[in-house]
């Protein structure tokens, strides 16, 4: 073991050194960019350009928010501008003369807090709302987040196209409501007279400079929040549900909660931006928030790179500046050139008229040549060196892992899993017919049977992915039928899938970290504030992931930072098993773990599963290779057409006539020879 560890860490080292170097370099670049952004107004010395830049930053904040919804969580939201509108109208209403209820003593405390003023209107006294910009920034984020949850809730069951259509609907509804509610919003005419922000009694007025610094601060804040979330348990859960929601729920990710969280945080970002936007313009109309705005923000994200925090900032800045700075300049130059050269059509060309056409062309070109955007979210994969590829694979067939099995093996009186009378029907097809199986604590039960006999369906019922028509499943005595998949995962059942369900856009390390989701507790606040307990938990989780991965020798450890899409089939299976083990399950379900592996790899994996069993882990395994079954299992259960046709010790089962007939067809003589071999 000692030598194995040194080999492994020796290989992991250059990778971590490169990562450290890279992060130092990007840290320097970020610092440089920030200084440049701070100095920009003084370098350029032109208020109009500072203003244009401030608008570009406002778009960057919107793109950062939508990136959480679309890029991180994979929820295609076409109505994002609605939240921008909600934020904008929050400030518009709370800082203008739109609402002016009659004054009464009720308002006095608010007046002391400087949220309202008592002003004369005709011969009555009325309330004038004067809620500060800074308060509204927070308040609008909360209100928009609330609407994010409200609009998100009906879409929870929807995916892809359907989700997009519903969000499109909400995006249309909000401006319509705004237009038809003149009492609150002054309708189509728009709301005027929103106050410019004040700082220590000094009003920003119409000077672009203070707005520029405020929105720059907002961009920095939202980048920080985005990066912190992305690299935390929360961000990994989002990306897991984006890549494969079924696998995510089987790993303990509560889909409802994380989808709503993404909607809420994304909407919160838009709400803040709305406040800024109104404060700067001091006027709003409903048509500032129509569908084209939502589309524009999506184009920015696609251009920059979905899911890439820096990418979407660059994409948003680029398109925004293109529209309001480069295209007008280009038009001016073109007409100057036209006049000088006498080319008629150039003299009155105006590129700003065709902004949408230009956006469209950019989008098409991006899709054709650079689908991942200007700054892709996923790092380019570096080929591994020869020595890494051919590194000695450590001692195989063993498994060293703390915290597996122990407590349950001691408590062996109750069976780990007790399946009674489970029936599953898909329309007319009965996939499982009143199946009973008992898995003793610390035992290994193998499930075999021909294709389509209901083996995978059995695992799907146990993990809550398919619902049973009747029957009960008890995990250490507790009925788990009817629980959601993530709740079952939390109770201690982890699984792998027959057709590999890894999170393909994530690295090996991230996949294994998501396996630990249910065991960790960090939430969005802990992640953003980098609280000590969150940091310690993250470090522990990574150490645990390494502890698991190292058991596969050098097969996975040099590849921890590679996307799983780059792995060989066998290594993907190993990653999926590691991910399941990361959940520290009480019962591990393996669905054809050796499918697609060569005989040597199969043998190695069988030994490793055996070693897990020796640690006390309870395992249920679906397996086609009978030599593996014989080597591993205490008990074999045979399914055929959804019915349990035999159960017993491996040796007994392979003598069973009915099994031979079901498994190997009529030619039982040849079949017996085949099995015995
Ligand atoms: P096995 O894993 O033993 O090969 P499965 O459990 O995958 O078999 O499938 C058992 C039967 O149930 C098959 O006839 C299959 O076509 C059917 N089946 C499985 N899942 C579904 C589903 N989601 N909808 C309809 N039929 C299904
Ligand atoms: Mg199957």
PDB file of C-alpha atoms and ligand atoms in Angstrom, residues 455-456 498 591-592 622, ligand 2:
ATOM      1  CA  UNK A 455     -33.646  -6.823 -13.075  1.00  0.00           C
ATOM      2  CA  UNK A 456     -33.023  -3.145 -13.723  1.00  0.00           C
ATOM      3  CA  UNK A 498     -26.604  -0.327 -16.406  1.00  0.00           C
ATOM      4  CA  UNK A 591     -26.337  -2.885 -12.190  1.00  0.00           C
ATOM      5  CA  UNK A 592     -24.086  -4.985 -14.445  1.00  0.00           C
ATOM      6  CA  UNK A 622     -27.042  -7.605 -11.263  1.00  0.00           C
TER       7      UNK A 622
HETATM    8 MG1  LIG B   2     -31.050  -4.296 -17.071  1.00  0.00          MG
END
